[in-house]
mmCIF file of C-alpha atoms in Angstrom:
data_model
loop_
_atom_site.group_PDB
_atom_site.id
_atom_site.type_symbol
_atom_site.label_atom_id
_atom_site.label_comp_id
_atom_site.label_asym_id
_atom_site.label_seq_id
_atom_site.Cartn_x
_atom_site.Cartn_y
_atom_site.Cartn_z
ATOM 1 C CA GLN A 72 46.144 109.955 -27.250
ATOM 2 C CA LEU A 73 49.086 112.246 -27.926
ATOM 3 C CA GLN A 74 49.187 113.204 -31.589
ATOM 4 C CA LEU A 75 51.297 115.505 -33.719
ATOM 5 C CA VAL A 76 50.240 116.295 -37.270
ATOM 6 C CA GLU A 77 52.500 118.079 -39.736
ATOM 7 C CA SER A 78 51.170 120.057 -42.659
ATOM 8 C CA GLY A 79 52.328 122.630 -45.176
ATOM 9 C CA GLY A 80 54.725 120.575 -47.235
ATOM 10 C CA GLY A 81 54.704 120.472 -50.992
ATOM 11 C CA LEU A 82 56.626 121.247 -54.140
ATOM 12 C CA VAL A 83 58.484 124.543 -54.319
ATOM 13 C CA GLN A 84 61.119 125.985 -56.632
ATOM 14 C CA PRO A 85 64.636 126.756 -55.422
ATOM 15 C CA GLY A 86 64.651 130.074 -53.610
ATOM 16 C CA GLY A 87 61.033 129.712 -52.600
ATOM 17 C CA SER A 88 59.430 129.471 -49.186
ATOM 18 C CA LEU A 89 57.175 127.159 -47.245
ATOM 19 C CA ARG A 90 55.747 127.250 -43.761
ATOM 20 C CA LEU A 91 55.279 123.946 -42.003
ATOM 21 C CA SER A 92 52.868 123.523 -39.130
ATOM 22 C CA CYS A 93 52.889 120.983 -36.334
ATOM 23 C CA ALA A 94 49.529 120.758 -34.618
ATOM 24 C CA ALA A 95 49.203 118.919 -31.321
ATOM 25 C CA SER A 96 46.196 117.142 -29.911
ATOM 26 C CA GLY A 97 45.655 115.026 -26.840
ATOM 27 C CA PHE A 98 48.132 117.026 -24.777
ATOM 28 C CA THR A 99 49.077 120.586 -23.928
ATOM 29 C CA LEU A 100 51.875 121.641 -26.217
ATOM 30 C CA ASP A 101 53.386 124.157 -23.808
ATOM 31 C CA ASP A 102 54.531 121.289 -21.586
ATOM 32 C CA TYR A 103 56.890 120.080 -24.317
ATOM 33 C CA ALA A 104 59.901 121.146 -26.279
ATOM 34 C CA ILE A 105 59.363 120.651 -30.001
ATOM 35 C CA GLY A 106 61.892 119.622 -32.598
ATOM 36 C CA TRP A 107 61.798 119.578 -36.375
ATOM 37 C CA PHE A 108 63.716 116.829 -38.137
ATOM 38 C CA ARG A 109 64.090 115.758 -41.722
ATOM 39 C CA GLN A 110 65.074 112.651 -43.581
ATOM 40 C CA ALA A 111 66.016 112.589 -47.228
ATOM 41 C CA THR A 112 65.885 109.417 -49.256
ATOM 42 C CA GLY A 113 68.858 107.236 -48.446
ATOM 43 C CA LYS A 114 70.117 109.511 -45.678
ATOM 44 C CA GLU A 115 69.958 109.535 -41.905
ATOM 45 C CA ARG A 116 67.448 111.618 -40.031
ATOM 46 C CA GLU A 117 68.881 114.977 -39.027
ATOM 47 C CA GLY A 118 67.850 117.715 -36.665
ATOM 48 C CA VAL A 119 66.637 120.903 -38.298
ATOM 49 C CA SER A 120 65.495 123.077 -35.418
ATOM 50 C CA CYS A 121 63.987 122.944 -31.970
ATOM 51 C CA ILE A 122 62.210 125.272 -29.583
ATOM 52 C CA SER A 123 61.863 125.215 -25.820
ATOM 53 C CA ARG A 124 58.596 124.992 -23.924
ATOM 54 C CA GLY A 125 58.115 128.720 -23.595
ATOM 55 C CA GLY A 126 59.717 129.570 -26.912
ATOM 56 C CA ALA A 127 62.625 131.518 -25.420
ATOM 57 C CA ARG A 128 65.320 129.128 -26.610
ATOM 58 C CA THR A 129 65.826 127.829 -30.123
ATOM 59 C CA ASN A 130 68.475 125.838 -31.961
ATOM 60 C CA TYR A 131 69.156 125.366 -35.654
ATOM 61 C CA GLY A 132 71.207 123.032 -37.736
ATOM 62 C CA ASP A 133 74.137 124.658 -39.477
ATOM 63 C CA SER A 134 72.706 123.982 -42.914
ATOM 64 C CA VAL A 135 69.524 125.967 -42.228
ATOM 65 C CA LYS A 136 70.734 128.847 -40.056
ATOM 66 C CA GLY A 137 69.661 132.160 -41.490
ATOM 67 C CA ARG A 138 67.046 130.529 -43.699
ATOM 68 C CA PHE A 139 64.659 128.709 -41.347
ATOM 69 C CA THR A 140 62.804 130.075 -38.333
ATOM 70 C CA ILE A 141 60.983 128.070 -35.695
ATOM 71 C CA SER A 142 58.181 129.531 -33.612
ATOM 72 C CA ARG A 143 55.311 128.387 -31.473
ATOM 73 C CA ASP A 144 51.837 129.563 -30.643
ATOM 74 C CA ASN A 145 50.895 127.730 -27.493
ATOM 75 C CA ALA A 146 47.390 129.184 -27.540
ATOM 76 C CA LYS A 147 46.846 127.388 -30.840
ATOM 77 C CA ASN A 148 48.786 124.309 -29.747
ATOM 78 C CA THR A 149 50.902 124.657 -32.872
ATOM 79 C CA VAL A 150 54.581 124.977 -33.771
ATOM 80 C CA TYR A 151 55.739 126.410 -37.079
ATOM 81 C CA LEU A 152 58.812 126.135 -39.246
ATOM 82 C CA GLN A 153 59.216 128.973 -41.712
ATOM 83 C CA MET A 154 61.551 127.890 -44.495
ATOM 84 C CA ASN A 155 62.987 130.516 -46.831
ATOM 85 C CA SER A 156 65.560 130.422 -49.612
ATOM 86 C CA LEU A 157 64.917 126.750 -50.103
ATOM 87 C CA LYS A 158 67.499 124.593 -51.834
ATOM 88 C CA PRO A 159 67.225 121.210 -53.535
ATOM 89 C CA ASP A 160 69.201 119.754 -50.617
ATOM 90 C CA ASP A 161 66.288 120.684 -48.351
ATOM 91 C CA THR A 162 64.182 118.037 -50.065
ATOM 92 C CA ALA A 163 63.113 115.541 -47.413
ATOM 93 C CA VAL A 164 60.287 114.314 -45.275
ATOM 94 C CA TYR A 165 59.973 116.722 -42.369
ATOM 95 C CA PHE A 166 58.866 115.487 -38.957
ATOM 96 C CA CYS A 167 57.967 117.273 -35.781
ATOM 97 C CA ALA A 168 58.484 115.683 -32.399
ATOM 98 C CA ALA A 169 57.731 116.501 -28.772
ATOM 99 C CA ALA A 170 59.806 115.953 -25.635
ATOM 100 C CA PRO A 171 58.895 116.697 -21.993
ATOM 101 C CA THR A 172 62.079 118.635 -21.284
ATOM 102 C CA THR A 173 62.271 121.307 -18.625
ATOM 103 C CA LEU A 174 65.003 123.489 -20.106
ATOM 104 C CA GLY A 175 65.998 124.310 -23.650
ATOM 105 C CA CYS A 176 65.761 121.758 -26.412
ATOM 106 C CA THR A 177 67.905 119.302 -28.311
ATOM 107 C CA MET A 178 68.130 118.138 -31.900
ATOM 108 C CA LEU A 179 68.885 114.553 -31.018
ATOM 109 C CA PRO A 180 66.115 112.298 -32.365
ATOM 110 C CA LEU A 181 66.488 109.774 -29.540
ATOM 111 C CA THR A 182 65.521 112.398 -26.975
ATOM 112 C CA TYR A 183 62.064 112.812 -28.513
ATOM 113 C CA PRO A 184 59.528 110.104 -27.657
ATOM 114 C CA ASN A 185 56.579 111.512 -29.616
ATOM 115 C CA TRP A 186 56.570 111.955 -33.380
ATOM 116 C CA GLY A 187 54.291 113.083 -36.152
ATOM 117 C CA GLN A 188 53.812 111.262 -39.429
ATOM 118 C CA GLY A 189 55.879 113.631 -41.546
ATOM 119 C CA THR A 190 55.198 115.914 -44.482
ATOM 120 C CA GLN A 191 57.050 115.849 -47.781
ATOM 121 C CA VAL A 192 58.991 118.906 -48.923
ATOM 122 C CA THR A 193 60.362 118.831 -52.452
ATOM 123 C CA VAL A 194 62.528 121.657 -53.780
ATOM 124 C CA SER A 195 62.916 121.372 -57.525
ATOM 125 C CA SER A 196 62.544 123.293 -60.745
#
């Protein structure tokens, strides 16, 4: 069974930081590109960041560039999303997803067949 489990979400004040983790089980993570997505209440799901199989290529949404960093540790079968300078608009459920791509990565949700359950991030005073 292919599973992805997000963790690290929570409540943080504006300007604070969180690091999300996406742990894989049932498959070898280095065979997959990984994307991070988020969905705020009443809004469509949007791409946040993605990372290629080997970690050499990354993409970021315009709203998070310069603040978020994606990385992967294939030995630990885990992908991370470091989130700094958080804003209230970052409040959302954050999902990780895996896709068996051979090159690069995309931030299109429909290209990812495997999804985690999500972790809530709330940025508020």
